[in-house]
XYZ file of C-alpha atoms in Angstrom:
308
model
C -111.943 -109.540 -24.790
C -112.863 -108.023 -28.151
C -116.260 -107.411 -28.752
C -118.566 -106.729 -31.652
C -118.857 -103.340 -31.585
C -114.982 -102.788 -30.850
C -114.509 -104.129 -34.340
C -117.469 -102.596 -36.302
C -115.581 -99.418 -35.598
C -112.399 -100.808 -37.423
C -114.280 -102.295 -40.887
C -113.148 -99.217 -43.874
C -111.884 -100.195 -47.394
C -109.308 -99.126 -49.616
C -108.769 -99.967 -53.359
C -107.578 -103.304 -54.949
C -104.871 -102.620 -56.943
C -104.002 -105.553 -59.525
C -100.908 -104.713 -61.118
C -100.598 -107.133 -64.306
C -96.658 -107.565 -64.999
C -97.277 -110.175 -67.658
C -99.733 -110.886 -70.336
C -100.272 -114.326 -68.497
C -101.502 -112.538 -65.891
C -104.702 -112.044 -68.421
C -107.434 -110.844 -66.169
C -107.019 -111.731 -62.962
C -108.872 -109.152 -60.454
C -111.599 -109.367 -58.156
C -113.110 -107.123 -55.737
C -112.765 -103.066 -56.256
C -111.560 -102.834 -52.516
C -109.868 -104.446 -50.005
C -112.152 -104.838 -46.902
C -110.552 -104.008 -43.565
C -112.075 -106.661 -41.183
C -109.561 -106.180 -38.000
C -107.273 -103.446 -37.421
C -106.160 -103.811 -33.901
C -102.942 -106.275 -34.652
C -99.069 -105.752 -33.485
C -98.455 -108.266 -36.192
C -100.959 -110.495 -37.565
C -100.069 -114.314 -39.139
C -101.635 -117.480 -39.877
C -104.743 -117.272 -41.355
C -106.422 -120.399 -41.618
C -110.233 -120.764 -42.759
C -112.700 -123.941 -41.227
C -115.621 -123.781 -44.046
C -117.716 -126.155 -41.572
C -117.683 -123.132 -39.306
C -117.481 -120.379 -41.714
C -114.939 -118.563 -39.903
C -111.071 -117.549 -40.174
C -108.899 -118.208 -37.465
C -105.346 -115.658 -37.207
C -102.802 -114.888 -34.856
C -101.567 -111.516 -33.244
C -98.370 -112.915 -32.562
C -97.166 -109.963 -30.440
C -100.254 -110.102 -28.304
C -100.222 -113.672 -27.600
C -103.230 -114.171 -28.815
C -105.180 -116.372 -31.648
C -108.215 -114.819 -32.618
C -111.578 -116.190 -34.604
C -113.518 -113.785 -36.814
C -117.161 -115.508 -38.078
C -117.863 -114.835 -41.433
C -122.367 -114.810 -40.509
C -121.653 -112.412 -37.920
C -118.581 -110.193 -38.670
C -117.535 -110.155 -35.611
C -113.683 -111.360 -34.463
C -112.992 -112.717 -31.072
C -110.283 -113.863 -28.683
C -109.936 -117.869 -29.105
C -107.268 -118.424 -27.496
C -105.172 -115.966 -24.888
C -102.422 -116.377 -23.985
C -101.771 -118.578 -27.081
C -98.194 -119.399 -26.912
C -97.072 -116.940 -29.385
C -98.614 -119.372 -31.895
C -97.687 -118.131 -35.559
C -98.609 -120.335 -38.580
C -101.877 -122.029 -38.479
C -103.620 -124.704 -40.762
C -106.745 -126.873 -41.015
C -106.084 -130.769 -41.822
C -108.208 -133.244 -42.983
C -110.273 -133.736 -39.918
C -111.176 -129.983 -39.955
C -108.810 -129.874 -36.977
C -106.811 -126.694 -36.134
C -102.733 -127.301 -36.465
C -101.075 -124.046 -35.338
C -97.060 -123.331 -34.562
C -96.418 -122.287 -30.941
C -93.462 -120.046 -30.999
C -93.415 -119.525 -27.377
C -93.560 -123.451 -26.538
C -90.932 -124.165 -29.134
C -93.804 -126.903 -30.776
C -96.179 -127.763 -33.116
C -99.796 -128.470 -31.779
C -103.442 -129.705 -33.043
C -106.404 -128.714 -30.730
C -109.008 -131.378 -30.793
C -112.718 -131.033 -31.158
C -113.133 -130.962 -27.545
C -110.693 -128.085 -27.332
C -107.595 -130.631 -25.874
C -104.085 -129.695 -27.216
C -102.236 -132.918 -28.992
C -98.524 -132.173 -29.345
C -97.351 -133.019 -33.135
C -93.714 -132.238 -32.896
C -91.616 -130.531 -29.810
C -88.305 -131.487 -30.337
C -85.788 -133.339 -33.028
C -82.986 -135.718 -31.974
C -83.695 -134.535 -27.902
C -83.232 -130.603 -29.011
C -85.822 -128.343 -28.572
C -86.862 -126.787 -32.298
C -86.155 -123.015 -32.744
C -89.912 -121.751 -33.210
C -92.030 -123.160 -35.667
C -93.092 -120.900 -37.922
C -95.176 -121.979 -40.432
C -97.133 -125.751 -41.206
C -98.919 -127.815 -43.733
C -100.603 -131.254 -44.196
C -100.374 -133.468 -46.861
C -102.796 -136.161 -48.021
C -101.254 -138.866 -46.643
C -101.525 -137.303 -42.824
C -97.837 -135.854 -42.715
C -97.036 -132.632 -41.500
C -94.885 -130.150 -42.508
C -93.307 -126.974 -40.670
C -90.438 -124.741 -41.260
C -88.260 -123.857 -38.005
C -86.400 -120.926 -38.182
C -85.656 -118.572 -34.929
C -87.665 -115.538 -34.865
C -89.310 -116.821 -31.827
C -86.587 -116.885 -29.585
C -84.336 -114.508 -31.041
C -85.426 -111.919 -28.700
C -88.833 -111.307 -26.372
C -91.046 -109.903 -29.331
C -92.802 -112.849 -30.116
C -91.828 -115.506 -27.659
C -89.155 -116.488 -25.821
C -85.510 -115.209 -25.692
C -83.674 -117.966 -25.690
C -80.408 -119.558 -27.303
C -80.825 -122.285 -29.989
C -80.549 -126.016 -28.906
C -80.012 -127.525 -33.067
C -77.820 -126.119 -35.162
C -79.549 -124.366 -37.669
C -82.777 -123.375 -38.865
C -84.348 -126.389 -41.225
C -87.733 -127.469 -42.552
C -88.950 -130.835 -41.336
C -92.031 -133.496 -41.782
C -94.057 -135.692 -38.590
C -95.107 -139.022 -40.048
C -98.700 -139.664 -38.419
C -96.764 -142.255 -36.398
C -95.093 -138.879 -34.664
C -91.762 -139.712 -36.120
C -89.975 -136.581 -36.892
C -87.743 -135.886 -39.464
C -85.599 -132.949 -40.895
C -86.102 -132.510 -44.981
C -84.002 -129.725 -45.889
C -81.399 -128.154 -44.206
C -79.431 -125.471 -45.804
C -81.483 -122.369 -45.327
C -81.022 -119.655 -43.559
C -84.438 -118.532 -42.260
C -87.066 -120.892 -43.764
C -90.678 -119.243 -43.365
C -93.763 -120.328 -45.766
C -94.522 -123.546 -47.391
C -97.181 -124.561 -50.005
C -97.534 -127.774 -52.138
C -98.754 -127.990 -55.658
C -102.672 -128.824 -56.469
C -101.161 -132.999 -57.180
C -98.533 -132.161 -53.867
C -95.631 -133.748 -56.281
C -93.899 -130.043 -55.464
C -93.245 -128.356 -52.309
C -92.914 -124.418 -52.167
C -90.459 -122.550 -49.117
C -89.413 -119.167 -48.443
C -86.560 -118.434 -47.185
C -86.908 -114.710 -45.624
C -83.829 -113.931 -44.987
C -81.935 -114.641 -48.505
C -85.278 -113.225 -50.000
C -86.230 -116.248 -52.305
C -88.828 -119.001 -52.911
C -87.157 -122.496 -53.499
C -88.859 -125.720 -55.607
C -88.738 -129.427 -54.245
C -89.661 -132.378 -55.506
C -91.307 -134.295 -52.754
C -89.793 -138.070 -53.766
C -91.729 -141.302 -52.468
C -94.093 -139.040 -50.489
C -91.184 -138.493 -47.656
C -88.209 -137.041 -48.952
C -87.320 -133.561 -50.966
C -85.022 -133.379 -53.714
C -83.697 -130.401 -55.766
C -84.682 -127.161 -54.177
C -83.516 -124.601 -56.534
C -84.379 -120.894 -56.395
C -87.868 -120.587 -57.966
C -88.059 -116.692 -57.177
C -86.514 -113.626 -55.949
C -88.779 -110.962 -54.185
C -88.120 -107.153 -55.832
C -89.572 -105.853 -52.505
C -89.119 -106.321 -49.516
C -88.788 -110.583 -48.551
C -91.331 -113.356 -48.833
C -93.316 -114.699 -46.035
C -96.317 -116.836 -46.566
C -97.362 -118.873 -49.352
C -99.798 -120.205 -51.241
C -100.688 -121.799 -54.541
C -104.039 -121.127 -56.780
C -105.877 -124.015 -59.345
C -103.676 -122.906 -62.180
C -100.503 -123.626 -60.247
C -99.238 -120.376 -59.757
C -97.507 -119.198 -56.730
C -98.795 -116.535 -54.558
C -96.391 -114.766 -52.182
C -96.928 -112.608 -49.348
C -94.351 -109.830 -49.736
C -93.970 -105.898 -48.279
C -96.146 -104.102 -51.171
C -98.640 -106.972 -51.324
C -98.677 -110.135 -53.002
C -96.678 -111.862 -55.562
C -98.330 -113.870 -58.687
C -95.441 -116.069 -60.176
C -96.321 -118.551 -63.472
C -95.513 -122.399 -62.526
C -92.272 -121.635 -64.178
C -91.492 -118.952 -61.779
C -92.112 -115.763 -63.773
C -93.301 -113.029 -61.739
C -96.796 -112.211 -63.547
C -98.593 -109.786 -61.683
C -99.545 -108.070 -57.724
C -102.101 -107.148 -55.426
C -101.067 -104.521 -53.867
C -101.576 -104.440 -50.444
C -101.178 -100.879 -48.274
C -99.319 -102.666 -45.582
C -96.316 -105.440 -45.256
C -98.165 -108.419 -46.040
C -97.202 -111.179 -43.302
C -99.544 -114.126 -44.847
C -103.062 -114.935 -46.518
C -105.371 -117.901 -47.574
C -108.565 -118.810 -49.548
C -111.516 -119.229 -47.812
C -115.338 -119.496 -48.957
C -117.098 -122.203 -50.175
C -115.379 -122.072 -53.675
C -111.786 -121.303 -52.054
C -112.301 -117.788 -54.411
C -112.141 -115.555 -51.148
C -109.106 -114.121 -50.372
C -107.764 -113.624 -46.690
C -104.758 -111.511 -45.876
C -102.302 -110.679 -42.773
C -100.857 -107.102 -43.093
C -98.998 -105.740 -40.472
C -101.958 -104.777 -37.812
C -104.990 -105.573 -40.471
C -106.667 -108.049 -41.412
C -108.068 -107.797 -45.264
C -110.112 -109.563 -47.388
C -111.794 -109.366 -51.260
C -113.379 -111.795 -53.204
C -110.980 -112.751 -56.157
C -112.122 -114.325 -59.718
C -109.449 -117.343 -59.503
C -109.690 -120.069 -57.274
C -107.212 -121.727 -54.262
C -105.589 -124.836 -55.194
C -108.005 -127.584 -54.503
C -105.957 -131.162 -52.865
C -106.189 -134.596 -52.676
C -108.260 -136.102 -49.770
């Protein structure tokens, strides 16, 4: 069990560098440094902020564990351990915790009592690959991408062969119907919507892009062309700000692209950025997964803000 004082020790900074690529980018900045609040990770994911709480909650994939760091006290704990290999994490509606177990091949939501609901475990019989990464939508569906990291070998789950035949992206109804939206990528990772959720975001790692859906009558996707190429590294998680641009978690930092999909501008980050979110009362306070650290600034833009 982490305590306190194990992660006082581990709380430096280093400089924020925002590298503007595009006049567009105008003057987005924040913070002078990047504060170090964890630096004990094997390889840190899924941070997802409760502002009831006022705390972030992240995995350590590696280390089977999920961990909770409160924003009053500074100090990050273990929440769960084991933890399934969980990965992706998100908070819905309810202020509920939705998290991706790699290692049980499932999506989950804990309850306020601390009881696990299973979403999503398997599609048409199969067991999914390892869920990766997940997001809500306003009308109570949710949606993960499923691509095989987890079972691929021991690292972060379970080495195991594939029961579907690919990797795909797919959306529970609240009724717990589950159904596969897109199927023809290779290694689908993170997934954002738009501020009005008309658009739906996805990496795919492995072919190093960001493609743009429509989401049509609230169910289905349509389109899905490439939106963006990464110039370093691939693309993990994503997210989208209040001005509808595109935030990307790539291996120098991350990615600012224009609605349009022109890369604007970075945050350069000194390790492989894995994921990030906006936290704080006024979504203006940045969270990132790098590697072992977790970082975090406060930024002068804002998270998208969605519907209820």
């Amino acid at each position: 069990m982490l305590t306190p004082h194990d992660v006082r020790r581990n709380v430096d900074r280093v400089p924020a560098r925002f590298e503007s690529l595009d006049e567009r980018f105008g003057r987005t900045d924040g913070d002078a440094f990047l504060e170090r609040l964890f630096g004990d990770g094997r390889w840190l994911e899924g941070p997802a902020y409760f502002p009831a709480g006022r705390y972030l909650v992240f995995s350590d994939i590696p280390n089977d564990r999920v961990l909770r760091w409160d924003e009053t006290t500074g100090a990050v704990g273990a929440l769960r351990q084991p933890a399934s290999y969980v990965n992706g994490n998100t908070v819905d509606r309810a202020g509920r915790l939705i998290s991706c177990e790699q290692g049980n091949r499932r999506v989950t939501r804990t309850e306020p009592d601390g009881t696990i609901t299973v979403l999503a475990e398997r599609y048409r019989s199969k067991r999914f690959n390892s869920p990766n990464d997940v997001v809500e939508r306003a009308d109570g569906t949710v949606w993960f991408t499923d691509p095989s990291y987890g079972i691929t070998t021991d690292y972060e789950g379970h080495q195991a062969e594939p029961e579907l035949d690919g990797c795909h992206v797919y959306r529970v109804d609240p009724s717990g119907e589950v159904r596969a939206v897109a199927e023809d990528f290779e290694r689908p990772n993170g997934l954002a919507f738009s501020p009005d959720e008309q658009t739906l975001y996805i990496a795919d790692t492995r072919r190093k892009h960001i493609r743009r859906f429509t989401v049509a009558d609230s169910t289905n996707l349509m389109a899905g062309e490439v939106f963006a190429t990464c110039d370093n590294g691939s693309f993990d998680g994503l997210r989208v700000d209040a001005k509808g641009r595109v935030w990307a978690a790539a291996h120098d930092g991350l990615h600012c692209f224009s609605p349009e999909g022109d890369l604007l501008g970075k945050l350069l980050v000194p390790e492989i950025v894995s994921n990030f979110t906006f936290g704080g009362a006024r979504l203006n306070h940045l969270f990132i997964t790098a590697t072992t650290s977790l970082y975090t600034l406060r930024v002068n833009f804002n998270g998208a803000s969605y519907p209820r």
